[in-house]
PDB file of C-alpha atoms in Angstrom:
ATOM      1  CA  MET A 133     -34.646 -46.760  20.939  1.00 89.00           C
ATOM      2  CA  SER A 134     -36.185 -43.449  21.880  1.00 92.00           C
ATOM      3  CA  VAL A 135     -37.667 -42.494  25.219  1.00 91.00           C
ATOM      4  CA  THR A 136     -40.402 -39.919  25.599  1.00 91.00           C
ATOM      5  CA  SER A 137     -40.959 -38.217  28.957  1.00 90.00           C
ATOM      6  CA  GLU A 138     -44.149 -36.418  29.850  1.00 91.00           C
ATOM      7  CA  ALA A 139     -45.400 -33.704  32.128  1.00 91.00           C
ATOM      8  CA  THR A 140     -48.918 -32.283  32.094  1.00 92.00           C
ATOM      9  CA  THR A 141     -49.985 -28.817  33.201  1.00 94.00           C
ATOM     10  CA  SER A 142     -53.526 -27.837  34.101  1.00 95.00           C
ATOM     11  CA  TRP A 143     -54.080 -24.062  34.147  1.00 96.00           C
ATOM     12  CA  ALA A 144     -57.107 -21.978  35.085  1.00 96.00           C
ATOM     13  CA  GLY A 145     -57.529 -18.234  34.647  1.00 95.00           C
ATOM     14  CA  SER A 146     -55.489 -15.491  33.053  1.00 96.00           C
ATOM     15  CA  LEU A 147     -51.696 -15.331  33.080  1.00 94.00           C
ATOM     16  CA  THR A 148     -51.381 -12.917  35.987  1.00 94.00           C
ATOM     17  CA  ASP A 149     -54.377 -14.003  38.077  1.00 95.00           C
ATOM     18  CA  GLY A 150     -54.513 -17.689  37.195  1.00 96.00           C
ATOM     19  CA  SER A 151     -52.649 -20.651  38.531  1.00 96.00           C
ATOM     20  CA  GLY A 152     -51.931 -24.229  37.638  1.00 96.00           C
ATOM     21  CA  GLN A 153     -50.411 -27.517  38.547  1.00 96.00           C
ATOM     22  CA  VAL A 154     -47.677 -29.486  36.812  1.00 95.00           C
ATOM     23  CA  ALA A 155     -47.797 -33.274  37.100  1.00 93.00           C
ATOM     24  CA  LEU A 156     -44.653 -35.208  36.271  1.00 91.00           C
ATOM     25  CA  GLU A 157     -45.264 -38.621  34.734  1.00 90.00           C
ATOM     26  CA  SER A 158     -42.684 -40.280  36.984  1.00 89.00           C
ATOM     27  CA  SER A 159     -43.575 -38.555  40.240  1.00 81.00           C
ATOM     28  CA  ASN A 160     -45.825 -39.979  42.876  1.00 76.00           C
ATOM     29  CA  GLN A 161     -45.374 -36.796  44.911  1.00 75.00           C
ATOM     30  CA  GLY A 162     -48.452 -35.121  43.484  1.00 78.00           C
ATOM     31  CA  PRO A 163     -48.678 -32.101  41.230  1.00 92.00           C
ATOM     32  CA  LEU A 164     -46.476 -29.024  41.631  1.00 93.00           C
ATOM     33  CA  ALA A 165     -48.170 -25.633  41.901  1.00 95.00           C
ATOM     34  CA  VAL A 166     -47.234 -22.965  39.317  1.00 96.00           C
ATOM     35  CA  ASN A 167     -48.289 -19.329  38.906  1.00 95.00           C
ATOM     36  CA  TRP A 168     -47.149 -16.072  37.358  1.00 96.00           C
ATOM     37  CA  LYS A 169     -46.291 -14.395  40.655  1.00 95.00           C
ATOM     38  CA  ALA A 170     -43.754 -17.102  41.469  1.00 96.00           C
ATOM     39  CA  ARG A 171     -42.357 -16.921  37.949  1.00 95.00           C
ATOM     40  CA  SER A 172     -42.018 -13.141  37.837  1.00 95.00           C
ATOM     41  CA  GLU A 173     -41.170 -12.431  41.495  1.00 94.00           C
ATOM     42  CA  GLY A 174     -39.636 -15.674  42.762  1.00 93.00           C
ATOM     43  CA  SER A 175     -40.873 -18.153  45.335  1.00 92.00           C
ATOM     44  CA  THR A 176     -39.591 -20.877  47.603  1.00 92.00           C
ATOM     45  CA  SER A 177     -42.923 -22.703  47.759  1.00 92.00           C
ATOM     46  CA  VAL A 178     -44.280 -22.618  44.181  1.00 94.00           C
ATOM     47  CA  THR A 179     -42.314 -23.996  41.220  1.00 94.00           C
ATOM     48  CA  THR A 180     -41.692 -22.272  37.899  1.00 96.00           C
ATOM     49  CA  PRO A 181     -40.901 -23.472  34.389  1.00 96.00           C
ATOM     50  CA  GLU A 182     -37.381 -22.145  34.948  1.00 97.00           C
ATOM     51  CA  GLU A 183     -36.924 -24.202  38.121  1.00 96.00           C
ATOM     52  CA  LEU A 184     -38.004 -27.317  36.221  1.00 96.00           C
ATOM     53  CA  LEU A 185     -35.614 -26.397  33.410  1.00 97.00           C
ATOM     54  CA  ALA A 186     -32.815 -25.900  35.976  1.00 97.00           C
ATOM     55  CA  ALA A 187     -33.535 -29.373  37.368  1.00 97.00           C
ATOM     56  CA  SER A 188     -33.301 -30.823  33.868  1.00 97.00           C
ATOM     57  CA  HIS A 189     -30.093 -28.972  33.088  1.00 98.00           C
ATOM     58  CA  SER A 190     -28.328 -29.885  36.342  1.00 98.00           C
ATOM     59  CA  ALA A 191     -29.285 -33.563  36.023  1.00 97.00           C
ATOM     60  CA  CYS A 192     -28.276 -33.807  32.364  1.00 98.00           C
ATOM     61  CA  PHE A 193     -24.951 -32.025  32.908  1.00 98.00           C
ATOM     62  CA  SER A 194     -24.122 -34.194  35.940  1.00 98.00           C
ATOM     63  CA  MET A 195     -24.723 -37.322  33.868  1.00 98.00           C
ATOM     64  CA  ALA A 196     -22.692 -35.988  30.923  1.00 98.00           C
ATOM     65  CA  LEU A 197     -19.787 -35.022  33.177  1.00 98.00           C
ATOM     66  CA  SER A 198     -19.844 -38.340  35.026  1.00 98.00           C
ATOM     67  CA  HIS A 199     -19.724 -40.141  31.685  1.00 98.00           C
ATOM     68  CA  ALA A 200     -16.859 -37.981  30.384  1.00 98.00           C
ATOM     69  CA  LEU A 201     -14.865 -38.509  33.579  1.00 98.00           C
ATOM     70  CA  SER A 202     -15.411 -42.276  33.418  1.00 98.00           C
ATOM     71  CA  GLN A 203     -14.426 -42.381  29.742  1.00 97.00           C
ATOM     72  CA  ASN A 204     -11.247 -40.517  30.744  1.00 97.00           C
ATOM     73  CA  GLY A 205     -10.397 -43.337  33.165  1.00 97.00           C
ATOM     74  CA  THR A 206     -11.094 -41.128  36.175  1.00 97.00           C
ATOM     75  CA  PRO A 207     -14.603 -41.953  37.380  1.00 97.00           C
ATOM     76  CA  PRO A 208     -15.929 -39.445  39.914  1.00 98.00           C
ATOM     77  CA  GLU A 209     -16.611 -40.212  43.544  1.00 98.00           C
ATOM     78  CA  SER A 210     -19.251 -37.484  43.467  1.00 97.00           C
ATOM     79  CA  VAL A 211     -20.648 -34.764  41.214  1.00 98.00           C
ATOM     80  CA  GLU A 212     -22.963 -32.043  42.519  1.00 97.00           C
ATOM     81  CA  THR A 213     -24.372 -29.526  40.060  1.00 98.00           C
ATOM     82  CA  THR A 214     -26.612 -26.540  40.623  1.00 98.00           C
ATOM     83  CA  ALA A 215     -28.179 -24.916  37.575  1.00 98.00           C
ATOM     84  CA  SER A 216     -29.539 -21.389  37.933  1.00 98.00           C
ATOM     85  CA  VAL A 217     -31.896 -20.395  35.114  1.00 98.00           C
ATOM     86  CA  THR A 218     -32.669 -16.686  34.734  1.00 97.00           C
ATOM     87  CA  PHE A 219     -36.057 -15.411  33.543  1.00 97.00           C
ATOM     88  CA  ILE A 220     -36.836 -11.752  32.822  1.00 96.00           C
ATOM     89  CA  PRO A 221     -40.545 -10.935  32.388  1.00 96.00           C
ATOM     90  CA  GLY A 222     -41.105  -9.483  28.943  1.00 95.00           C
ATOM     91  CA  THR A 223     -37.790 -10.855  27.679  1.00 96.00           C
ATOM     92  CA  GLY A 224     -37.810 -14.554  28.536  1.00 96.00           C
ATOM     93  CA  ILE A 225     -35.183 -17.028  29.633  1.00 97.00           C
ATOM     94  CA  THR A 226     -31.808 -15.365  29.299  1.00 97.00           C
ATOM     95  CA  GLY A 227     -29.306 -17.847  30.668  1.00 98.00           C
ATOM     96  CA  SER A 228     -28.374 -20.906  32.642  1.00 98.00           C
ATOM     97  CA  ARG A 229     -25.436 -20.935  35.042  1.00 98.00           C
ATOM     98  CA  LEU A 230     -23.989 -24.330  35.938  1.00 98.00           C
ATOM     99  CA  ASN A 231     -22.013 -24.575  39.162  1.00 98.00           C
ATOM    100  CA  VAL A 232     -20.417 -27.995  39.650  1.00 98.00           C
ATOM    101  CA  ASN A 233     -18.341 -29.404  42.485  1.00 97.00           C
ATOM    102  CA  ALA A 234     -16.827 -32.848  42.020  1.00 97.00           C
ATOM    103  CA  THR A 235     -14.520 -35.233  43.773  1.00 98.00           C
ATOM    104  CA  VAL A 236     -12.395 -37.043  41.195  1.00 98.00           C
ATOM    105  CA  PRO A 237      -9.279 -38.803  42.472  1.00 96.00           C
ATOM    106  CA  GLY A 238      -6.223 -38.629  40.225  1.00 95.00           C
ATOM    107  CA  LEU A 239      -7.442 -35.821  37.955  1.00 97.00           C
ATOM    108  CA  SER A 240      -5.725 -32.463  37.467  1.00 97.00           C
ATOM    109  CA  ALA A 241      -7.681 -29.233  37.740  1.00 96.00           C
ATOM    110  CA  GLU A 242      -6.864 -28.452  34.094  1.00 97.00           C
ATOM    111  CA  ASP A 243      -8.210 -31.784  32.842  1.00 97.00           C
ATOM    112  CA  PHE A 244     -11.293 -31.395  35.027  1.00 98.00           C
ATOM    113  CA  ALA A 245     -11.998 -27.938  33.588  1.00 97.00           C
ATOM    114  CA  ARG A 246     -11.596 -29.265  30.029  1.00 98.00           C
ATOM    115  CA  LEU A 247     -13.861 -32.273  30.612  1.00 98.00           C
ATOM    116  CA  ALA A 248     -16.472 -30.122  32.370  1.00 98.00           C
ATOM    117  CA  ASP A 249     -16.516 -27.692  29.449  1.00 98.00           C
ATOM    118  CA  GLU A 250     -16.894 -30.573  26.985  1.00 98.00           C
ATOM    119  CA  ALA A 251     -19.746 -32.002  29.093  1.00 98.00           C
ATOM    120  CA  LYS A 252     -21.442 -28.599  29.073  1.00 98.00           C
ATOM    121  CA  SER A 253     -21.338 -28.543  25.268  1.00 97.00           C
ATOM    122  CA  GLY A 254     -22.287 -32.201  24.873  1.00 96.00           C
ATOM    123  CA  CYS A 255     -25.151 -32.301  27.353  1.00 97.00           C
ATOM    124  CA  PRO A 256     -28.412 -32.719  25.374  1.00 97.00           C
ATOM    125  CA  VAL A 257     -30.198 -30.125  27.532  1.00 98.00           C
ATOM    126  CA  SER A 258     -27.370 -27.632  26.901  1.00 98.00           C
ATOM    127  CA  GLN A 259     -27.780 -28.309  23.199  1.00 98.00           C
ATOM    128  CA  ALA A 260     -31.540 -27.710  23.465  1.00 97.00           C
ATOM    129  CA  LEU A 261     -30.775 -24.403  25.210  1.00 97.00           C
ATOM    130  CA  ALA A 262     -28.402 -23.233  22.471  1.00 95.00           C
ATOM    131  CA  GLY A 263     -30.316 -19.951  22.138  1.00 96.00           C
ATOM    132  CA  ILE A 264     -29.280 -18.724  25.599  1.00 98.00           C
ATOM    133  CA  GLU A 265     -25.980 -18.088  27.350  1.00 98.00           C
ATOM    134  CA  ILE A 266     -24.748 -21.048  29.369  1.00 98.00           C
ATOM    135  CA  THR A 267     -21.938 -20.418  31.820  1.00 98.00           C
ATOM    136  CA  LEU A 268     -19.976 -22.903  33.894  1.00 98.00           C
ATOM    137  CA  GLU A 269     -18.109 -22.709  37.176  1.00 98.00           C
ATOM    138  CA  ALA A 270     -16.338 -26.011  37.849  1.00 97.00           C
ATOM    139  CA  THR A 271     -14.583 -26.808  41.126  1.00 96.00           C
ATOM    140  CA  LEU A 272     -12.563 -29.949  41.737  1.00 96.00           C
ATOM    141  CA  ALA A 273     -12.553 -31.010  45.386  1.00 89.00           C
TER     142      ALA A 273
END
Protein backbone atom coordinates (compact mmCIF):
# COMPACT_ATOMS: atom_id res chain seq x y z
CA MET A 1 0.00 0.00 0.00
CA SER A 2 1.38 3.39 -0.89
CA VAL A 3 0.57 6.69 0.77
CA THR A 4 0.75 10.00 -1.04
CA SER A 5 1.08 13.23 0.95
CA GLU A 6 0.29 16.62 -0.50
CA ALA A 7 1.15 20.25 -0.01
CA THR A 8 0.04 23.08 -2.28
CA THR A 9 1.80 26.39 -2.82
CA SER A 10 0.17 29.49 -4.24
CA TRP A 11 2.68 32.10 -5.44
CA ALA A 12 2.20 35.60 -6.83
CA GLY A 13 4.85 37.84 -8.34
CA SER A 14 8.50 37.44 -9.21
CA LEU A 15 10.99 35.40 -7.19
CA THR A 16 12.49 38.32 -5.28
CA ASP A 17 9.41 40.54 -4.93
CA GLY A 18 6.69 37.90 -4.80
CA SER A 19 5.36 35.81 -1.99
CA GLY A 20 3.26 32.75 -1.43
CA GLN A 21 1.54 30.42 0.94
CA VAL A 22 2.07 26.71 1.50
CA ALA A 23 -0.93 24.67 2.61
CA LEU A 24 -0.28 21.25 4.11
CA GLU A 25 -2.97 18.68 3.39
CA SER A 26 -3.03 17.49 7.00
CA SER A 27 -2.87 20.86 8.72
CA ASN A 28 -5.84 22.77 9.99
CA GLN A 29 -3.51 25.57 11.08
CA GLY A 30 -3.90 27.52 7.86
CA PRO A 31 -1.34 28.20 5.17
CA LEU A 32 2.30 29.03 5.91
CA ALA A 33 3.76 32.18 4.37
CA VAL A 34 6.84 31.80 2.13
CA ASN A 35 9.02 34.35 0.33
CA TRP A 36 12.49 34.79 -1.12
CA LYS A 37 13.70 37.17 1.58
CA ALA A 38 13.08 34.56 4.28
CA ARG A 39 14.73 31.90 2.15
CA SER A 40 17.83 33.92 1.30
CA GLU A 41 18.23 35.93 4.53
CA GLY A 42 16.50 33.82 7.18
CA SER A 43 13.37 34.48 9.20
CA THR A 44 11.69 33.39 12.40
CA SER A 45 8.20 34.27 11.19
CA VAL A 46 8.07 33.07 7.55
CA THR A 47 8.79 29.46 6.56
CA THR A 48 11.09 28.28 3.79
CA PRO A 49 11.32 25.13 1.69
CA GLU A 50 14.42 24.25 3.70
CA GLU A 51 12.57 24.54 7.01
CA LEU A 52 9.87 22.21 5.68
CA LEU A 53 12.58 19.82 4.47
CA ALA A 54 14.24 19.98 7.91
CA ALA A 55 10.90 19.08 9.51
CA SER A 56 10.58 16.11 7.18
CA HIS A 57 14.13 14.97 7.81
CA SER A 58 13.95 15.25 11.61
CA ALA A 59 10.62 13.40 11.75
CA CYS A 60 11.73 10.62 9.41
CA PHE A 61 15.06 10.11 11.19
CA SER A 62 13.38 10.05 14.62
CA MET A 63 11.01 7.34 13.40
CA ALA A 64 13.83 5.33 11.79
CA LEU A 65 15.96 5.54 14.93
CA SER A 66 13.07 4.62 17.21
CA HIS A 67 12.39 1.58 15.03
CA ALA A 68 16.06 0.53 14.99
CA LEU A 69 16.32 0.88 18.76
CA SER A 70 13.15 -1.17 19.28
CA GLN A 71 14.35 -3.86 16.87
CA ASN A 72 17.57 -3.98 18.92
CA GLY A 73 15.52 -4.79 22.03
CA THR A 74 16.21 -1.37 23.53
CA PRO A 75 13.18 0.80 22.82
CA PRO A 76 13.79 4.49 23.53
CA GLU A 77 12.12 6.46 26.28
CA SER A 78 12.55 9.55 24.12
CA VAL A 79 14.16 10.71 20.88
CA GLU A 80 14.54 14.39 20.01
CA THR A 81 16.01 15.32 16.64
CA THR A 82 16.78 18.70 15.15
CA ALA A 83 17.59 18.85 11.45
CA SER A 84 19.35 21.94 10.13
CA VAL A 85 19.15 22.29 6.35
CA THR A 86 21.55 24.74 4.70
CA PHE A 87 20.62 26.76 1.60
CA ILE A 88 23.04 28.99 -0.31
CA PRO A 89 21.42 31.34 -2.85
CA GLY A 90 22.80 30.59 -6.29
CA THR A 91 24.06 27.18 -5.19
CA GLY A 92 21.08 25.45 -3.59
CA ILE A 93 20.65 23.09 -0.68
CA THR A 94 24.08 21.99 0.46
CA GLY A 95 23.51 19.85 3.52
CA SER A 96 21.41 18.59 6.37
CA ARG A 97 22.79 18.26 9.89
CA LEU A 98 20.95 15.91 12.24
CA ASN A 99 21.41 16.45 15.96
CA VAL A 100 19.72 13.77 18.06
CA ASN A 101 19.43 13.34 21.81
CA ALA A 102 17.85 10.15 23.10
CA THR A 103 17.16 8.40 26.35
CA VAL A 104 17.59 4.65 25.86
CA PRO A 105 17.97 2.55 29.00
CA GLY A 106 20.42 -0.35 28.79
CA LEU A 107 22.20 0.76 25.61
CA SER A 108 25.91 1.53 25.30
CA ALA A 109 27.09 4.73 23.67
CA GLU A 110 28.86 2.69 20.97
CA ASP A 111 25.72 0.74 20.07
CA PHE A 112 23.69 3.95 20.08
CA ALA A 113 26.13 5.62 17.68
CA ARG A 114 26.03 2.59 15.36
CA LEU A 115 22.22 2.39 15.36
CA ALA A 116 21.90 6.15 14.84
CA ASP A 117 24.25 6.00 11.86
CA GLU A 118 22.28 3.09 10.38
CA ALA A 119 19.03 5.03 10.91
CA LYS A 120 20.55 8.03 9.13
CA SER A 121 21.36 5.86 6.11
CA GLY A 122 18.06 3.97 6.19
CA CYS A 123 15.74 6.93 6.67
CA PRO A 124 13.75 7.41 3.43
CA VAL A 125 14.20 11.20 3.57
CA SER A 126 17.98 10.74 3.96
CA GLN A 127 17.88 8.48 0.92
CA ALA A 128 15.94 11.12 -1.03
CA LEU A 129 18.61 13.66 -0.04
CA ALA A 130 21.48 11.48 -1.26
CA GLY A 131 22.84 14.35 -3.37
CA ILE A 132 23.79 16.45 -0.33
CA GLU A 133 26.01 15.95 2.69
CA ILE A 134 24.17 14.61 5.72
CA THR A 135 25.95 14.78 9.05
CA LEU A 136 24.91 13.34 12.39
CA GLU A 137 25.63 14.25 15.99
CA ALA A 138 24.11 11.64 18.30
CA THR A 139 24.00 12.01 22.09
CA LEU A 140 22.77 9.32 24.45
CA ALA A 141 21.30 10.73 27.66
